[in-house]
Amino acid sequence: MRRIDALRGTTPPKPHDARAIAALAANPGCARRALMDGAGVDKDAAARHLGFPAPFGQSPFAITRGNQFEALVKSDGCAELLRMLRELLELPIAEVAYHDVENVGAHLRHAHTRALFERAARGEHDAGTLYDHPLLSLDIAGHTAYLEPDVVAFQLEGRFHIVEIKSFAIVDGQADPAAVAAAARQAAVYVLALRTMLEELGHDPLTVSHDVVLVCPENFANRPVAKLVDVRRQLAVLRRQLTRMTTLDRLLEELPEGLTFDLEPGEDGLPLRRAADLADALRGVTARYAPDCLSTCDLCFFCRNEAREEGASDLLGRNVRDELGGVASVEEALGLADGTRAPREGQEEIARLLRGAERLRQDCLA
Amino acid sequence: MSLLTSLAKLRALQEGRAQPIATVRHCHLSDRPMVFIPLKLSGEAAAPLAAMFGTDRQAPQLLVVAQPRNRDLRFAFTADLAGLLLPYLESFLADTETVERKNADPYERALDAPQLLLPNRAGVAFTALLGRSTRFRRTDGPYPVPEGVPLLGRWLTYLAERAAYPGSSLTLAVTEELSRHWASGQSALEDANLAALMAWVEGRPSDEAEDPLVWPPAGPATDPGFDSEVLAPAIENGSAERITEALRTQLEPTWRLMWQAADLLRTLPEGASVAQRWELDRGSYSGFATQLAEGGPPQARRDGAVAAASRLSRMERAQASYDVQRAYDDPLIMADHRLSGEAFAGEVVQTEPDNFEGEGRSRKLRPLVVVKTDDPVRLPPGSALGTPQRKGQGAELVEAAGGLVTLKITKGMGRGKTPAPGSVPEVGERVCYTTLTDDFQGAATLPEPEATPWTHGGPPLEYVPNDDDAREAWE
C-alpha cells in the first residue's frame, strides 16, 4: 500500500470538489489539511468522531431552492441558459448542440468528457455547444481530484466558458461580495482544470476564457440572469498556491512510521477507532489554524481547540498575528509587553512597541 | 486593528474576559430604542420569515410569515410590520427646534430621533433588502399592496443606509458597537456572533454560544438544524401557531441579549462629541421625513454618478471627523496615536505665558509651554497641534528632544497682551497634544446631476414610477 493510502487506511476515500480545492488554496501552509485531503480522508466524519463536529450545515430550504433554480436554468436542454448565453456570448442562434455527459456511466465520464472536448477543440463540432455535467480532473499535490462544473459552453471559433449556477440573488446588479468571491474561486478551479486538460491534449489552454459565466436569480424573482465574472486574479492565486503547496511526498517523508488517520469503520461504516488515538495521530501533523478556517474546513473546531491549548495568537486572527510581528504565543507576547520576558534576537522592535502599548493602556485605564 | 487593540485581545484571552478599548461610549443610545430582530428564509434573497421587535423589553412583538413562500402573506407581514414600526418612526417628528443657518432659510430639526438596534451587520443588510423589495410597490394600480408597505420600505432603506454612515447612531449593529468598546479573546469573525461576544464581555466565554441549541443564531439566517428538524415539519403541518411558537424559541434568547447589550453599553459614560453627532442624525432624520412629506420619489436602485460621488465624499468626511472626535473624547483611543507618534501626553514642566514673536505691528503673543513626556514624539518642528483639553486651541511644535517638547500656542488664547485666563496650561497640569484636527472640510465641488459628463454616463434618467416596479416578482 502506498504511504498516502495507508494514511487513510480502511476508510473509503472522499473525493475533492472544487470548493475543497479553493479552500485548500486559501490555507496552503496547513500540512494537516493537505495530507488529509491528499489521502482523501473524510474530514467531516473525522471531526464528528473527535467530538468537534463542523459548524456547517445547509438548510433544507436553501438546498431545495438551489436545486429548483438549477433545474429551472437547465430545463428543456438548458433552453433558458441558452437564451442568456446567446446575448452574453453571442452564441450562434440556430446550431446549438447540447451534450449531457451524465448520461454515460460515471466511470466513463471523465474519458468521455476528454474525448468530447478534444473533438470540440479540434473544431469537429461546428456549432456552439453546451456540455452538461462534464467531469474534469486536476492534480492536487500529486493526487488526482475529479471535478464537476455545472455547465461548460463552447462557442465556434471562440472559447470555452465555464458556467456556474448559483442561487444567491443579484439585486440591482449587485450581489453579496462574499458569495461572488466564493463562486469565483470555485470557477477558477474549473478553468484551471479545463485548461490543463486542453494543454495535455495539445491545444491552446487559453481557449478557455478567464471570464466565467455566473448565473443567478435576478432581484427577488426566480428569473435567472447571466453575468461575466473575470477570475484572472483567482486563477493566479490558485496556480501560485498549488505550485507552492508542499508536495505531499515531502510531507509524507517527515511523518512518523505507522501514523494513520484511519477511522477504522465498522460494518455499518461508523468509526470504531478510539477518538483519543485519532486525535494523537492528527496532532502528529502540524496544522495552521486561522479563524478563516471556521468557514471552510471541517476540522476547524478541533484545530481551534488545539490552538487554545497551545495559547497561540493565531486564534485572534491574521491581523493580530501580523501586528505582533511573528510572536506566536499569547504568553510570550504578554511577557514582552509587561517586561517579564526578555526579547529574543529580532524581537527587540516588537518588544519595544508592546511595552509602549502596555504602558499606554495602564496609563489610560488607571 | 491597532497594536493596542491587539494587546487588549491578548489580555482578554489570558484573563477570560473582554478588555475595554474605550473609556467612554462613542454612540448615542436612545431612551426608547426599537430593538429589531428580523429572520429570513434560508436560500432566499429577502423572504422575511419572522421579526421580533419593540421598544419595551418586557413586551416584544412577534410577527411571523406562516408560509414564507406565499407572496400575499409576505406582503401582509410587511403591512403588519409597517403598522407597528411607522408610528414609532414618526413619533419623533412632532417636537422640533428651529435651526438658523447662514445664507439659507432656517429649518426645523426634531429634538429626538428613532433608533433601530439590530443584532449584527447581516441584519442591517437584510433590512436594506427588505426596504429594496418593498419601497417601489404601489398602493393603487394593477398590483396594489397594503397601505404602509412602500412607506416602510423607504424608511427601512433610509435607516439601513444610515448604518453605513460613520458616526451615525440612528441604526446600530449591536455586535459592532460592542466590539468598538471591548476587545474579546476571539477573532473578528467570531465577534459577529452576538451570544459569543456578550459572553466575553460578561467574562464567561464558552463554546455554548456557538451551539444553536443553546443560543439560536441572532439572525437573519436561522440554524440549518432548526430548519430541517423543526421549521420544515411545522410548515408541512401548516399550523400557524406551531410555526409561530417555533420561531419564538429562536428569537427570544436574542431578544434578551439585545437588551443586555444595550445595558452594557449604557454603563459607559457618553463621549463628549456624541451629542454633536446625534444632532446631525436628528437633522438627517427630519430632512428625510420632509422629503417623504413633499412626495419625493423612492430612493434610486443605484446612485447616479454625481449622487454616488457626493455620498462618498460625505462619508469620507464623516469618517475623518468621527476618527478625530473619538480620539479627542477618549484617551484610550488617543493612545493609538500616541503610540504611533502623532500625539503625546505628559506633564507641563515650564511655561512662558507672555512670550512674544515678531516686531512692530506683526508682534504677536505666542505663549510657550514645555511638556515632559514618555511618548515617542515623531513630529517635525512646525507641526500644527490641537489638544483635547482645550478644544479650539491651536499650537505649533517648536522643538522635541530628550522627552521634552516645547510648543507655542498660536490660537485660542485671546486677543489681549496677556493670554486669557486658563488658556495656557499651568505647570504640573497633564496635557495631550496631537496633529489630529477636526477642521471643517468643505464639500467636494460636483456638477449638478443634469450636468453629469459623458465620461460618467451622462445625466441620469429621471425616475418615473411604473407598473413594472410595482409588480416586481417577490418569489
mmCIF file of N, CA, C and O in Angstrom, chain A residues 220-292:
data_model
loop_
_atom_site.group_PDB
_atom_site.id
_atom_site.type_symbol
_atom_site.label_atom_id
_atom_site.label_comp_id
_atom_site.label_asym_id
_atom_site.label_seq_id
_atom_site.Cartn_x
_atom_site.Cartn_y
_atom_site.Cartn_z
ATOM 1 N N PHE A 220 -35.647 39.722 -6.791
ATOM 2 C CA PHE A 220 -36.307 38.838 -5.832
ATOM 3 C C PHE A 220 -37.112 37.757 -6.540
ATOM 4 O O PHE A 220 -37.869 37.035 -5.926
ATOM 5 N N ALA A 221 -36.921 37.670 -7.859
ATOM 6 C CA ALA A 221 -37.681 36.697 -8.627
ATOM 7 C C ALA A 221 -36.844 35.452 -8.849
ATOM 8 O O ALA A 221 -35.681 35.384 -8.477
ATOM 9 N N ASN A 222 -37.426 34.453 -9.496
ATOM 10 C CA ASN A 222 -36.683 33.247 -9.811
ATOM 11 C C ASN A 222 -36.029 33.322 -11.182
ATOM 12 O O ASN A 222 -35.345 32.416 -11.601
ATOM 13 N N ARG A 223 -36.278 34.390 -11.899
ATOM 14 C CA ARG A 223 -35.778 34.536 -13.250
ATOM 15 C C ARG A 223 -34.258 34.659 -13.228
ATOM 16 O O ARG A 223 -33.703 35.495 -12.519
ATOM 17 N N PRO A 224 -33.562 33.812 -13.996
ATOM 18 C CA PRO A 224 -32.095 33.866 -13.954
ATOM 19 C C PRO A 224 -31.515 35.007 -14.778
ATOM 20 O O PRO A 224 -32.136 35.465 -15.744
ATOM 21 N N VAL A 225 -30.353 35.427 -14.381
ATOM 22 C CA VAL A 225 -29.629 36.427 -15.145
ATOM 23 C C VAL A 225 -28.172 35.961 -15.211
ATOM 24 O O VAL A 225 -27.675 35.342 -14.275
ATOM 25 N N ALA A 226 -27.515 36.184 -16.356
ATOM 26 C CA ALA A 226 -26.125 35.733 -16.517
ATOM 27 C C ALA A 226 -25.194 36.930 -16.545
ATOM 28 O O ALA A 226 -25.501 37.950 -17.164
ATOM 29 N N LYS A 227 -24.076 36.805 -15.852
ATOM 30 C CA LYS A 227 -23.082 37.879 -15.831
ATOM 31 C C LYS A 227 -21.707 37.258 -16.025
ATOM 32 O O LYS A 227 -21.457 36.143 -15.569
ATOM 33 N N LEU A 228 -20.824 38.002 -16.680
ATOM 34 C CA LEU A 228 -19.446 37.513 -16.802
ATOM 35 C C LEU A 228 -18.665 37.954 -15.568
ATOM 36 O O LEU A 228 -18.779 39.095 -15.130
ATOM 37 N N VAL A 229 -17.877 37.037 -15.030
ATOM 38 C CA VAL A 229 -17.011 37.379 -13.907
ATOM 39 C C VAL A 229 -15.580 37.043 -14.305
ATOM 40 O O VAL A 229 -15.294 35.926 -14.734
ATOM 41 N N ASP A 230 -14.710 38.020 -14.195
ATOM 42 C CA ASP A 230 -13.300 37.828 -14.540
ATOM 43 C C ASP A 230 -12.607 37.126 -13.369
ATOM 44 O O ASP A 230 -12.587 37.659 -12.264
ATOM 45 N N VAL A 231 -12.057 35.926 -13.610
ATOM 46 C CA VAL A 231 -11.426 35.197 -12.497
ATOM 47 C C VAL A 231 -9.903 35.162 -12.633
ATOM 48 O O VAL A 231 -9.250 34.296 -12.056
ATOM 49 N N ARG A 232 -9.323 36.093 -13.381
ATOM 50 C CA ARG A 232 -7.872 36.052 -13.575
ATOM 51 C C ARG A 232 -7.107 36.103 -12.254
ATOM 52 O O ARG A 232 -6.134 35.402 -12.051
ATOM 53 N N ARG A 233 -7.609 36.961 -11.363
ATOM 54 C CA ARG A 233 -6.903 37.099 -10.094
ATOM 55 C C ARG A 233 -6.987 35.787 -9.300
ATOM 56 O O ARG A 233 -5.990 35.297 -8.788
ATOM 57 N N GLN A 234 -8.177 35.213 -9.234
ATOM 58 C CA GLN A 234 -8.363 33.949 -8.501
ATOM 59 C C GLN A 234 -7.511 32.850 -9.119
ATOM 60 O O GLN A 234 -6.951 32.020 -8.414
ATOM 61 N N LEU A 235 -7.413 32.874 -10.480
ATOM 62 C CA LEU A 235 -6.594 31.867 -11.170
ATOM 63 C C LEU A 235 -5.142 31.998 -10.776
ATOM 64 O O LEU A 235 -4.454 31.000 -10.511
ATOM 65 N N ALA A 236 -4.662 33.234 -10.770
ATOM 66 C CA ALA A 236 -3.258 33.464 -10.438
ATOM 67 C C ALA A 236 -2.970 32.980 -9.020
ATOM 68 O O ALA A 236 -1.978 32.295 -8.769
ATOM 69 N N VAL A 237 -3.879 33.326 -8.101
ATOM 70 C CA VAL A 237 -3.697 32.909 -6.710
ATOM 71 C C VAL A 237 -3.685 31.385 -6.616
ATOM 72 O O VAL A 237 -2.790 30.782 -6.029
ATOM 73 N N LEU A 238 -4.659 30.778 -7.271
ATOM 74 C CA LEU A 238 -4.800 29.327 -7.210
ATOM 75 C C LEU A 238 -3.546 28.636 -7.752
ATOM 76 O O LEU A 238 -3.006 27.717 -7.138
ATOM 77 N N ARG A 239 -3.080 29.119 -8.897
ATOM 78 C CA ARG A 239 -1.912 28.486 -9.521
ATOM 79 C C ARG A 239 -0.691 28.624 -8.624
ATOM 80 O O ARG A 239 0.049 27.668 -8.413
ATOM 81 N N ARG A 240 -0.534 29.832 -8.079
ATOM 82 C CA ARG A 240 0.626 30.060 -7.223
ATOM 83 C C ARG A 240 0.558 29.152 -5.994
ATOM 84 O O ARG A 240 1.531 28.499 -5.625
ATOM 85 N N GLN A 241 -0.627 29.091 -5.388
ATOM 86 C CA GLN A 241 -0.760 28.292 -4.176
ATOM 87 C C GLN A 241 -0.559 26.810 -4.463
ATOM 88 O O GLN A 241 0.042 26.104 -3.668
ATOM 89 N N LEU A 242 -1.075 26.359 -5.602
ATOM 90 C CA LEU A 242 -0.950 24.934 -5.898
ATOM 91 C C LEU A 242 0.504 24.544 -6.140
ATOM 92 O O LEU A 242 0.934 23.474 -5.746
ATOM 93 N N THR A 243 1.262 25.411 -6.796
ATOM 94 C CA THR A 243 2.674 25.085 -7.011
ATOM 95 C C THR A 243 3.445 25.179 -5.712
ATOM 96 O O THR A 243 4.351 24.388 -5.456
ATOM 97 N N ARG A 244 3.060 26.170 -4.920
ATOM 98 C CA ARG A 244 3.803 26.393 -3.696
ATOM 99 C C ARG A 244 3.486 25.328 -2.651
ATOM 100 O O ARG A 244 4.258 25.095 -1.737
ATOM 101 N N MET A 245 2.312 24.746 -2.802
ATOM 102 C CA MET A 245 1.872 23.770 -1.810
ATOM 103 C C MET A 245 2.931 22.679 -1.697
ATOM 104 O O MET A 245 3.294 22.059 -2.673
ATOM 105 N N THR A 246 3.384 22.490 -0.497
ATOM 106 C CA THR A 246 4.416 21.491 -0.298
ATOM 107 C C THR A 246 3.902 20.170 -0.873
ATOM 108 O O THR A 246 2.783 19.784 -0.578
ATOM 109 N N THR A 247 4.678 19.564 -1.685
ATOM 110 C CA THR A 247 4.178 18.331 -2.270
ATOM 111 C C THR A 247 3.995 17.310 -1.152
ATOM 112 O O THR A 247 4.717 17.284 -0.161
ATOM 113 N N LEU A 248 3.035 16.468 -1.354
ATOM 114 C CA LEU A 248 2.694 15.507 -0.318
ATOM 115 C C LEU A 248 3.862 14.578 -0.003
ATOM 116 O O LEU A 248 4.047 14.184 1.129
ATOM 117 N N ASP A 249 4.640 14.288 -1.047
ATOM 118 C CA ASP A 249 5.744 13.343 -0.824
ATOM 119 C C ASP A 249 6.666 13.831 0.284
ATOM 120 O O ASP A 249 7.087 13.066 1.141
ATOM 121 N N ARG A 250 6.970 15.134 0.220
ATOM 122 C CA ARG A 250 7.884 15.650 1.224
ATOM 123 C C ARG A 250 7.245 15.605 2.613
ATOM 124 O O ARG A 250 7.886 15.297 3.610
ATOM 125 N N LEU A 251 5.953 15.922 2.657
ATOM 126 C CA LEU A 251 5.243 15.858 3.938
ATOM 127 C C LEU A 251 5.201 14.424 4.452
ATOM 128 O O LEU A 251 5.373 14.165 5.639
ATOM 129 N N LEU A 252 4.999 13.491 3.530
ATOM 130 C CA LEU A 252 4.890 12.087 3.920
ATOM 131 C C LEU A 252 6.185 11.570 4.519
ATOM 132 O O LEU A 252 6.187 10.809 5.473
ATOM 133 N N GLU A 253 7.302 12.019 3.928
ATOM 134 C CA GLU A 253 8.605 11.567 4.411
ATOM 135 C C GLU A 253 8.826 11.922 5.873
ATOM 136 O O GLU A 253 9.463 11.188 6.619
ATOM 137 N N GLU A 254 8.285 13.094 6.254
ATOM 138 C CA GLU A 254 8.531 13.565 7.620
ATOM 139 C C GLU A 254 7.640 12.886 8.656
ATOM 140 O O GLU A 254 7.815 13.077 9.854
ATOM 141 N N LEU A 255 6.659 12.127 8.191
ATOM 142 C CA LEU A 255 5.720 11.526 9.132
ATOM 143 C C LEU A 255 6.356 10.381 9.903
ATOM 144 O O LEU A 255 7.130 9.616 9.355
ATOM 145 N N PRO A 256 5.979 10.281 11.186
ATOM 146 C CA PRO A 256 6.472 9.132 11.943
ATOM 147 C C PRO A 256 5.926 7.829 11.338
ATOM 148 O O PRO A 256 4.817 7.827 10.766
ATOM 149 N N GLU A 257 6.702 6.800 11.485
ATOM 150 C CA GLU A 257 6.306 5.475 10.986
ATOM 151 C C GLU A 257 4.961 5.066 11.589
ATOM 152 O O GLU A 257 4.701 5.280 12.772
ATOM 153 N N GLY A 258 4.117 4.508 10.780
ATOM 154 C CA GLY A 258 2.885 3.925 11.312
ATOM 155 C C GLY A 258 1.772 4.914 11.595
ATOM 156 O O GLY A 258 0.689 4.531 12.014
ATOM 157 N N LEU A 259 2.028 6.213 11.369
ATOM 158 C CA LEU A 259 0.976 7.189 11.631
ATOM 159 C C LEU A 259 -0.153 7.038 10.604
ATOM 160 O O LEU A 259 0.086 6.950 9.416
ATOM 161 N N THR A 260 -1.383 6.973 11.104
ATOM 162 C CA THR A 260 -2.507 6.858 10.169
ATOM 163 C C THR A 260 -3.725 7.610 10.688
ATOM 164 O O THR A 260 -3.902 7.785 11.896
ATOM 165 N N PHE A 261 -4.534 8.087 9.739
ATOM 166 C CA PHE A 261 -5.778 8.774 10.075
ATOM 167 C C PHE A 261 -6.972 7.838 9.888
ATOM 168 O O PHE A 261 -8.107 8.279 9.751
ATOM 169 N N ASP A 262 -6.693 6.574 9.859
ATOM 170 C CA ASP A 262 -7.738 5.576 9.646
ATOM 171 C C ASP A 262 -8.834 5.735 10.705
ATOM 172 O O ASP A 262 -8.560 5.819 11.897
ATOM 173 N N LEU A 263 -10.077 5.771 10.254
ATOM 174 C CA LEU A 263 -11.196 5.862 11.201
ATOM 175 C C LEU A 263 -11.642 4.477 11.645
ATOM 176 O O LEU A 263 -12.487 4.346 12.518
ATOM 177 N N GLU A 264 -11.070 3.470 10.988
ATOM 178 C CA GLU A 264 -11.422 2.071 11.263
ATOM 179 C C GLU A 264 -12.937 1.865 11.291
ATOM 180 O O GLU A 264 -13.507 1.489 12.328
ATOM 181 N N PRO A 265 -13.585 2.091 10.172
ATOM 182 C CA PRO A 265 -15.041 1.962 10.160
ATOM 183 C C PRO A 265 -15.472 0.511 10.346
ATOM 184 O O PRO A 265 -14.822 -0.407 9.844
ATOM 185 N N GLY A 266 -16.534 0.330 11.099
ATOM 186 C CA GLY A 266 -17.104 -0.997 11.270
ATOM 187 C C GLY A 266 -17.980 -1.330 10.077
ATOM 188 O O GLY A 266 -17.987 -0.612 9.071
ATOM 189 N N GLU A 267 -18.754 -2.396 10.222
ATOM 190 C CA GLU A 267 -19.560 -2.827 9.089
ATOM 191 C C GLU A 267 -20.626 -1.795 8.719
ATOM 192 O O GLU A 267 -21.004 -1.663 7.557
ATOM 193 N N ASP A 268 -21.095 -1.053 9.725
ATOM 194 C CA ASP A 268 -22.111 -0.037 9.441
ATOM 195 C C ASP A 268 -21.484 1.273 8.962
ATOM 196 O O ASP A 268 -22.180 2.264 8.750
ATOM 197 N N GLY A 269 -20.153 1.282 8.798
ATOM 198 C CA GLY A 269 -19.487 2.482 8.290
ATOM 199 C C GLY A 269 -19.141 3.477 9.385
ATOM 200 O O GLY A 269 -18.455 4.465 9.136
ATOM 201 N N LEU A 270 -19.615 3.234 10.634
ATOM 202 C CA LEU A 270 -19.305 4.169 11.712
ATOM 203 C C LEU A 270 -17.893 3.918 12.238
ATOM 204 O O LEU A 270 -17.452 2.772 12.328
ATOM 205 N N PRO A 271 -17.162 4.985 12.568
ATOM 206 C CA PRO A 271 -15.778 4.820 13.011
ATOM 207 C C PRO A 271 -15.708 4.051 14.339
ATOM 208 O O PRO A 271 -16.509 4.300 15.239
ATOM 209 N N LEU A 272 -14.747 3.149 14.431
ATOM 210 C CA LEU A 272 -14.570 2.383 15.659
ATOM 211 C C LEU A 272 -13.290 2.765 16.392
ATOM 212 O O LEU A 272 -13.081 2.384 17.535
ATOM 213 N N ARG A 273 -12.449 3.525 15.710
ATOM 214 C CA ARG A 273 -11.167 3.855 16.321
ATOM 215 C C ARG A 273 -11.377 4.738 17.559
ATOM 216 O O ARG A 273 -12.269 5.586 17.586
ATOM 217 N N ARG A 274 -10.515 4.546 18.546
ATOM 218 C CA ARG A 274 -10.598 5.373 19.737
ATOM 219 C C ARG A 274 -10.345 6.842 19.350
ATOM 220 O O ARG A 274 -9.358 7.150 18.666
ATOM 221 N N ALA A 275 -11.229 7.730 19.771
ATOM 222 C CA ALA A 275 -11.119 9.124 19.349
ATOM 223 C C ALA A 275 -9.798 9.736 19.813
ATOM 224 O O ALA A 275 -9.158 10.494 19.084
ATOM 225 N N ALA A 276 -9.372 9.399 21.036
ATOM 226 C CA ALA A 276 -8.134 9.969 21.579
ATOM 227 C C ALA A 276 -6.935 9.550 20.727
ATOM 228 O O ALA A 276 -5.998 10.322 20.513
ATOM 229 N N ASP A 277 -7.017 8.327 20.216
ATOM 230 C CA ASP A 277 -5.979 7.799 19.340
ATOM 231 C C ASP A 277 -5.881 8.599 18.048
ATOM 232 O O ASP A 277 -4.798 8.972 17.602
ATOM 233 N N LEU A 278 -7.049 8.839 17.495
ATOM 234 C CA LEU A 278 -7.120 9.604 16.246
ATOM 235 C C LEU A 278 -6.613 11.026 16.477
ATOM 236 O O LEU A 278 -5.853 11.577 15.671
ATOM 237 N N ALA A 279 -7.003 11.609 17.618
ATOM 238 C CA ALA A 279 -6.563 12.963 17.940
ATOM 239 C C ALA A 279 -5.045 13.029 18.034
ATOM 240 O O ALA A 279 -4.413 13.948 17.512
ATOM 241 N N ASP A 280 -4.450 12.006 18.674
ATOM 242 C CA ASP A 280 -2.988 11.965 18.779
ATOM 243 C C ASP A 280 -2.352 11.916 17.400
ATOM 244 O O ASP A 280 -1.354 12.587 17.138
ATOM 245 N N ALA A 281 -2.926 11.079 16.529
ATOM 246 C CA ALA A 281 -2.384 10.950 15.178
ATOM 247 C C ALA A 281 -2.450 12.295 14.465
ATOM 248 O O ALA A 281 -1.490 12.716 13.802
ATOM 249 N N LEU A 282 -3.565 12.989 14.627
ATOM 250 C CA LEU A 282 -3.719 14.286 13.955
ATOM 251 C C LEU A 282 -2.719 15.295 14.490
ATOM 252 O O LEU A 282 -2.153 16.089 13.741
ATOM 253 N N ARG A 283 -2.485 15.249 15.808
ATOM 254 C CA ARG A 283 -1.542 16.201 16.396
ATOM 255 C C ARG A 283 -0.128 15.947 15.910
ATOM 256 O O ARG A 283 0.728 16.810 16.009
ATOM 257 N N GLY A 284 0.105 14.751 15.369
ATOM 258 C CA GLY A 284 1.421 14.434 14.820
ATOM 259 C C GLY A 284 1.750 15.222 13.562
ATOM 260 O O GLY A 284 2.887 15.219 13.105
ATOM 261 N N VAL A 285 0.742 15.881 12.993
ATOM 262 C CA VAL A 285 0.960 16.686 11.788
ATOM 263 C C VAL A 285 0.561 18.118 12.111
ATOM 264 O O VAL A 285 -0.498 18.361 12.675
ATOM 265 N N THR A 286 1.424 19.053 11.771
ATOM 266 C CA THR A 286 1.153 20.442 12.157
ATOM 267 C C THR A 286 0.012 21.037 11.344
ATOM 268 O O THR A 286 -0.048 20.879 10.133
ATOM 269 N N ALA A 287 -0.853 21.746 12.036
ATOM 270 C CA ALA A 287 -1.915 22.493 11.363
ATOM 271 C C ALA A 287 -1.550 23.962 11.397
ATOM 272 O O ALA A 287 -0.695 24.373 12.184
ATOM 273 N N ARG A 288 -2.165 24.716 10.541
ATOM 274 C CA ARG A 288 -2.001 26.163 10.656
ATOM 275 C C ARG A 288 -3.385 26.774 10.765
ATOM 276 O O ARG A 288 -4.036 27.083 9.778
ATOM 277 N N TYR A 289 -3.833 26.900 12.015
ATOM 278 C CA TYR A 289 -5.190 27.382 12.233
ATOM 279 C C TYR A 289 -5.284 28.888 12.011
ATOM 280 O O TYR A 289 -4.401 29.650 12.391
ATOM 281 N N ALA A 290 -6.334 29.309 11.362
ATOM 282 C CA ALA A 290 -6.686 30.722 11.255
ATOM 283 C C ALA A 290 -8.201 30.805 11.361
ATOM 284 O O ALA A 290 -8.885 29.859 10.974
ATOM 285 N N PRO A 291 -8.739 31.912 11.886
ATOM 286 C CA PRO A 291 -10.198 31.980 12.037
ATOM 287 C C PRO A 291 -10.969 31.752 10.728
ATOM 288 O O PRO A 291 -12.103 31.298 10.749
ATOM 289 N N ASP A 292 -10.309 32.041 9.585
ATOM 290 C CA ASP A 292 -10.974 31.786 8.298
ATOM 291 C C ASP A 292 -11.350 30.324 8.146
ATOM 292 O O ASP A 292 -12.286 29.986 7.416
#
